[in-house]
CSV table of C-alpha atoms in Angstrom, one decimal:
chain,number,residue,atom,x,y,z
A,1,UNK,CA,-49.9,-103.5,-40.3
A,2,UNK,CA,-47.5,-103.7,-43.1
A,3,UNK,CA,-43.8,-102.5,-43.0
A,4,UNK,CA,-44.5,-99.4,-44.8
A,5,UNK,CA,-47.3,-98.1,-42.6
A,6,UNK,CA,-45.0,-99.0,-39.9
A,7,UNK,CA,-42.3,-97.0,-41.1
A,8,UNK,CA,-44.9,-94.1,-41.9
A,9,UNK,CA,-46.2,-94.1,-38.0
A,10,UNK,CA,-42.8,-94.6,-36.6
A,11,UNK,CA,-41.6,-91.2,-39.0
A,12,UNK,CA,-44.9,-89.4,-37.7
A,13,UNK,CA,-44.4,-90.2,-34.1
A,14,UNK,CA,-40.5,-89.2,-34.7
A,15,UNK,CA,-41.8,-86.2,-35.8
A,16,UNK,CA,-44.3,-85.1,-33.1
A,17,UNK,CA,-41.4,-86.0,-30.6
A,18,UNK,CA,-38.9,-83.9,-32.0
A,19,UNK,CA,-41.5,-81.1,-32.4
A,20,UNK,CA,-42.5,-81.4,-29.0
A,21,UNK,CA,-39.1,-80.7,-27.3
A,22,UNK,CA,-38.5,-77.8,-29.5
A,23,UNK,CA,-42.3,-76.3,-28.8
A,24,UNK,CA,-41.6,-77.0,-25.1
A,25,UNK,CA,-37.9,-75.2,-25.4
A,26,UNK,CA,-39.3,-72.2,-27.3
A,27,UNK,CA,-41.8,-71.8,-24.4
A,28,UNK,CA,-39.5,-72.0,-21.8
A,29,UNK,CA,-37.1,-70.1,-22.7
A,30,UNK,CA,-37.2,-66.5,-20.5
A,31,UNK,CA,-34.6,-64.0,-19.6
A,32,UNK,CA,-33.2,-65.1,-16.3
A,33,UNK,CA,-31.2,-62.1,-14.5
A,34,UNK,CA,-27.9,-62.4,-13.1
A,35,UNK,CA,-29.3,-62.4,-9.4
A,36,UNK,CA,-31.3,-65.8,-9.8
A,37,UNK,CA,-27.8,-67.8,-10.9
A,38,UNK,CA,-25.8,-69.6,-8.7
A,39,UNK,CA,-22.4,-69.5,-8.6
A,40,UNK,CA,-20.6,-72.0,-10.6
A,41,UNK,CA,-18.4,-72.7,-13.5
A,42,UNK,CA,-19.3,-73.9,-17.2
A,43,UNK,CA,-17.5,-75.5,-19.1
A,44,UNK,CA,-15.2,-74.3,-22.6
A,45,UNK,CA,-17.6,-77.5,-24.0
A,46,UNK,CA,-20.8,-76.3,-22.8
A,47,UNK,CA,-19.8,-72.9,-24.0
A,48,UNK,CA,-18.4,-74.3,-27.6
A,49,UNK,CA,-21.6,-76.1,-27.9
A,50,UNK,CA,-24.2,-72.7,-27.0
A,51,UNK,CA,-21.9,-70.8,-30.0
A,52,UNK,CA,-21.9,-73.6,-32.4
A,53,UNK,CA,-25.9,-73.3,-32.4
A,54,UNK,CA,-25.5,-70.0,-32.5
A,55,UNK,CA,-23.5,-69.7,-35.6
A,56,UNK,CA,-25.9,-72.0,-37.4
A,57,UNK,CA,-28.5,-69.2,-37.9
A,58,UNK,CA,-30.0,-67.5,-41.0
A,59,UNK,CA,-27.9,-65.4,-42.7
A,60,UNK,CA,-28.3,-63.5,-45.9
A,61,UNK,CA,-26.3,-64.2,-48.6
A,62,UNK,CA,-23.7,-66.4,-46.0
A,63,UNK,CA,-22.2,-63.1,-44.4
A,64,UNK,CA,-22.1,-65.0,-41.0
A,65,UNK,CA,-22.4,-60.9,-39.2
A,66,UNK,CA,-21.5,-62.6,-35.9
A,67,UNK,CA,-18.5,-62.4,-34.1
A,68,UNK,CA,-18.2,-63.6,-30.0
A,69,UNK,CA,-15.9,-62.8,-27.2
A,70,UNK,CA,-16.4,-65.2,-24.4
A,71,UNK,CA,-15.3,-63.3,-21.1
A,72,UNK,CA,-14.7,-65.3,-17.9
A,73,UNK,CA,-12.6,-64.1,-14.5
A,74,UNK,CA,-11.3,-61.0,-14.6
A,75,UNK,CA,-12.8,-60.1,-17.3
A,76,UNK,CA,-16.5,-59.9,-14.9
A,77,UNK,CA,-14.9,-58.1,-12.4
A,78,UNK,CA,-13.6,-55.4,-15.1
A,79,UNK,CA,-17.2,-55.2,-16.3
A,80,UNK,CA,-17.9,-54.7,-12.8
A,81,UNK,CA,-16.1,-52.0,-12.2
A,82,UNK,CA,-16.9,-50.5,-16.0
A,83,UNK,CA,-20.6,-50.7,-14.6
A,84,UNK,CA,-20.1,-49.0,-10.9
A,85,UNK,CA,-18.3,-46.0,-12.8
A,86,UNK,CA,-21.5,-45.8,-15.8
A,87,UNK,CA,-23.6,-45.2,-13.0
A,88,UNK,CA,-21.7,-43.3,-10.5
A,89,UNK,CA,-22.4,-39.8,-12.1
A,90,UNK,CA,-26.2,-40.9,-12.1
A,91,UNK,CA,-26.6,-42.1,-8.7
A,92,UNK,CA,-24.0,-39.5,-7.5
A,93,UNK,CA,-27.2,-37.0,-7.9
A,94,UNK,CA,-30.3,-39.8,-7.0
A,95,UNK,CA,-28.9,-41.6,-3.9
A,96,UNK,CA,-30.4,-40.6,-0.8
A,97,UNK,CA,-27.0,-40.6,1.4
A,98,UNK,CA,-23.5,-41.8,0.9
A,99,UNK,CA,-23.8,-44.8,2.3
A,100,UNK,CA,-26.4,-46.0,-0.2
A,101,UNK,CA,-24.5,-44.7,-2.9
A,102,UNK,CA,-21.5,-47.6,-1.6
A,103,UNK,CA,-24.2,-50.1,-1.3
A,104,UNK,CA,-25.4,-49.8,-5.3
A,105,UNK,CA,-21.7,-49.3,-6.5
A,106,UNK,CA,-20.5,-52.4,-4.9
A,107,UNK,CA,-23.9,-54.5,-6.4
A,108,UNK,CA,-22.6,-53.2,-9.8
A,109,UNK,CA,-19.1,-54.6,-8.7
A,110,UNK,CA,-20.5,-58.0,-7.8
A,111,UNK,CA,-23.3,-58.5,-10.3
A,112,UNK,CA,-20.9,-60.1,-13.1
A,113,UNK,CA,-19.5,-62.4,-10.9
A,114,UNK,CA,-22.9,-64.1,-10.4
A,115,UNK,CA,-22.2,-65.2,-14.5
A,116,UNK,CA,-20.5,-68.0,-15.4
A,117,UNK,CA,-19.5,-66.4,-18.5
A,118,UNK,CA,-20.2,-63.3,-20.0
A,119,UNK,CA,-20.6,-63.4,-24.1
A,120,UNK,CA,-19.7,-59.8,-25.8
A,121,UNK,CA,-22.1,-59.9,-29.0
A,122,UNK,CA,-20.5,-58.2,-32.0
A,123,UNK,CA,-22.1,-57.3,-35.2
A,124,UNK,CA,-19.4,-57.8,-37.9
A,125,UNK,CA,-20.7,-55.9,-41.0
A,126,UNK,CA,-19.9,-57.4,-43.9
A,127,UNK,CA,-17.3,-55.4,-46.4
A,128,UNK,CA,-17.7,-57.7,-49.6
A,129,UNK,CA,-21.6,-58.0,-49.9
A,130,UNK,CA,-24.0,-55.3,-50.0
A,131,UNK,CA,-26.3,-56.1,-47.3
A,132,UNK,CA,-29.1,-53.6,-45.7
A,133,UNK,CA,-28.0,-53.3,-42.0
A,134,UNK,CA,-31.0,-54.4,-40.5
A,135,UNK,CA,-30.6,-57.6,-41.9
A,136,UNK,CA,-27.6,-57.9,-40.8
A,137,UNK,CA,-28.8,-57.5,-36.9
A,138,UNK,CA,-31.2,-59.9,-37.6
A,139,UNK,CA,-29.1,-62.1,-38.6
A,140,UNK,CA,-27.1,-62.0,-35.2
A,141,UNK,CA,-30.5,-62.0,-33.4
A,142,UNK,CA,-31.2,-65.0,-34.5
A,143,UNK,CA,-27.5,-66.5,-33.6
A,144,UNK,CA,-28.5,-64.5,-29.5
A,145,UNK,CA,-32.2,-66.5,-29.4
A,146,UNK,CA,-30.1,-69.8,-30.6
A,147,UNK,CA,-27.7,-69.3,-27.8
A,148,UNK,CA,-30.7,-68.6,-25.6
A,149,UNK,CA,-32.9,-71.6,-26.4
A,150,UNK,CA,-29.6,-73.8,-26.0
A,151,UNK,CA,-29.3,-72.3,-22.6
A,152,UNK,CA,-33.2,-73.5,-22.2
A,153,UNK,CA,-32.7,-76.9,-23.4
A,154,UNK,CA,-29.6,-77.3,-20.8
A,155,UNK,CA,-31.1,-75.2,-18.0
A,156,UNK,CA,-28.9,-72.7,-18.1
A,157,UNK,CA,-30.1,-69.1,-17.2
A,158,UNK,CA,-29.5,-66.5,-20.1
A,159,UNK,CA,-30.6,-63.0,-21.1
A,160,UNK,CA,-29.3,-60.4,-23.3
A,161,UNK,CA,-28.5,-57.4,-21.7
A,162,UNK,CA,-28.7,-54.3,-24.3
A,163,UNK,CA,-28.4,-51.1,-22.0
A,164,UNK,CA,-25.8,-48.1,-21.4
A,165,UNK,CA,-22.8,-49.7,-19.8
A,166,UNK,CA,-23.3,-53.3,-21.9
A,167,UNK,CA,-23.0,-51.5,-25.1
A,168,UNK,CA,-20.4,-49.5,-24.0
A,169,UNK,CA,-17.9,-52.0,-22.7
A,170,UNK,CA,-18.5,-54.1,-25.5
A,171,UNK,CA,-16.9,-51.0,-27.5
A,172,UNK,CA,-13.8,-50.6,-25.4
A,173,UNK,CA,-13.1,-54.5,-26.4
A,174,UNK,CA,-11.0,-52.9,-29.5
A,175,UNK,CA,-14.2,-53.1,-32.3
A,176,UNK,CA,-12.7,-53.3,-35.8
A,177,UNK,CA,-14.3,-50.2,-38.2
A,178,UNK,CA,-16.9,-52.5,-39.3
A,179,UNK,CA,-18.0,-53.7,-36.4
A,180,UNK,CA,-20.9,-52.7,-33.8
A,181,UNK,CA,-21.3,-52.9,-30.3
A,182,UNK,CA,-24.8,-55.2,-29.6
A,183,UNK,CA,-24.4,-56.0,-25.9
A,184,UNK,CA,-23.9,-58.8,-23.6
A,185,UNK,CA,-25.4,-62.5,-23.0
A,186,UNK,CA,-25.0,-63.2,-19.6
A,187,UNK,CA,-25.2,-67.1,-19.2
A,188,UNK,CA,-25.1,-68.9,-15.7
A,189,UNK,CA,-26.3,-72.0,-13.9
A,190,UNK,CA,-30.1,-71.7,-12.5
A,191,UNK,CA,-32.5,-73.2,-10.2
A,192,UNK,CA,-35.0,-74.9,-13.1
A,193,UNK,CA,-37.9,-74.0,-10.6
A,194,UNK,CA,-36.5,-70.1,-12.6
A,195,UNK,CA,-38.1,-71.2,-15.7
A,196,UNK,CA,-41.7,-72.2,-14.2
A,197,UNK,CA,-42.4,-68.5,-13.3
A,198,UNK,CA,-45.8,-68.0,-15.6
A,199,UNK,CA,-45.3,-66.1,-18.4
A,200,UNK,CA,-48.1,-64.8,-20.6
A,201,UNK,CA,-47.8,-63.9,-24.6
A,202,UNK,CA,-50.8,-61.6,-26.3
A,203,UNK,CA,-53.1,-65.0,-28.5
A,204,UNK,CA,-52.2,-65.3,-31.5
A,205,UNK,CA,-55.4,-64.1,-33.2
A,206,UNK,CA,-54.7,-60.6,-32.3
A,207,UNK,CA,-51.2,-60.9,-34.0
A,208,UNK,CA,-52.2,-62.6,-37.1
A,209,UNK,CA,-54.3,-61.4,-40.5
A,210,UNK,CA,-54.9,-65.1,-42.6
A,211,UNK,CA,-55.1,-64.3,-46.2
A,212,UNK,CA,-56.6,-66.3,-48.9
């Protein structure tokens, strides 16, 4: 074999390798709740490292829509307690007895804590470009499923949490007038047996028209 074809095989086999890992990473990744973490701390690198990726995601006419607040500490336990009073009113009315109403309030108290960071996910419109909304959330989708495959490729557990109480805390974190409230990525250390739960996706043949 000659030095060229060499080259040529070594780049190909380069190339399936790299492709490989990503595939593998892609199909991995899965929302992992706060309940399956266990407790311990990551690192300002490790953290550094998940936003970096993050910030390297398509954006339209370089508005870079993201902006990150990395809470640790006390910061879970106020998010604890911001959660236990979203839901007091509504489990007030649904819990069978008092004494099951303590026992949910105090899980919302303690369910941060399980985190080893918490990442407030702020959509930071842009005020120089004209740029339709929705691109701009895509934009900062794209930075979230970054952060999420990072977390995949390190086996950390991540998900995106998008409801009532994660939109509204995220608010109370002093949002400029152009900015937007898009939840929480909760990120903490994991069992990697977490990721081998099966997960299923609808064939692509019943996603996908081919035109010619």
């Amino acid at each position: 074999m000659n030095s060229y074809a060499t080259i040529s095989v070594l780049s190909s086999s380069s190339d399936f390798l790299k492709g490989s890992i990503m595939s593998e990473i892609i199909r991995n990744r899965k929302s992992i709740y706060a309940d399956a973490y266990i407790k311990k701390s990551i690192s300002s690198e490790m953290i550094r490292e998940i936003l970096t990726n993050a910030i390297w995601a398509p954006t339209h006419k370089m508005t870079e829509p993201w902006r990150f607040i990395v809470l640790q500490d006390k910061q879970l336990i106020n998010y604890g307690r911001f959660m236990a009073d979203y839901y007091l009113p509504i489990y007030s009315k649904t819990a069978p007895n008092q004494e099951a109403l303590a026992e949910k309030l105090r899980y919302l108290r303690n369910y941060p804590l399980k985190a080893s960071c918490i990442i407030a996910i702020i959509l930071n419109k842009s005020t120089n470009v004209s740029i339709p909304e929705w691109e701009e959330v895509a934009a900062v989708s794209c930075a979230v499923q970054n952060m999420a495959l990072t977390c995949t490729a390190y086996n950390l557990g991540s998900y995106w949490a998008t409801n009532g109480p994660a939109i509204e805390f995220v608010k109370s974190l002093e949002l400029q007038e152009n900015e937007q409230s898009l939840g929480l990525f909760f990120i903490g250390h994991c069992d990697p047996e977490a990721y081998k739960a099966e997960k299923k996706r609808t064939p692509i043949e019943q996603k996908t028209t081919w035109l010619n």
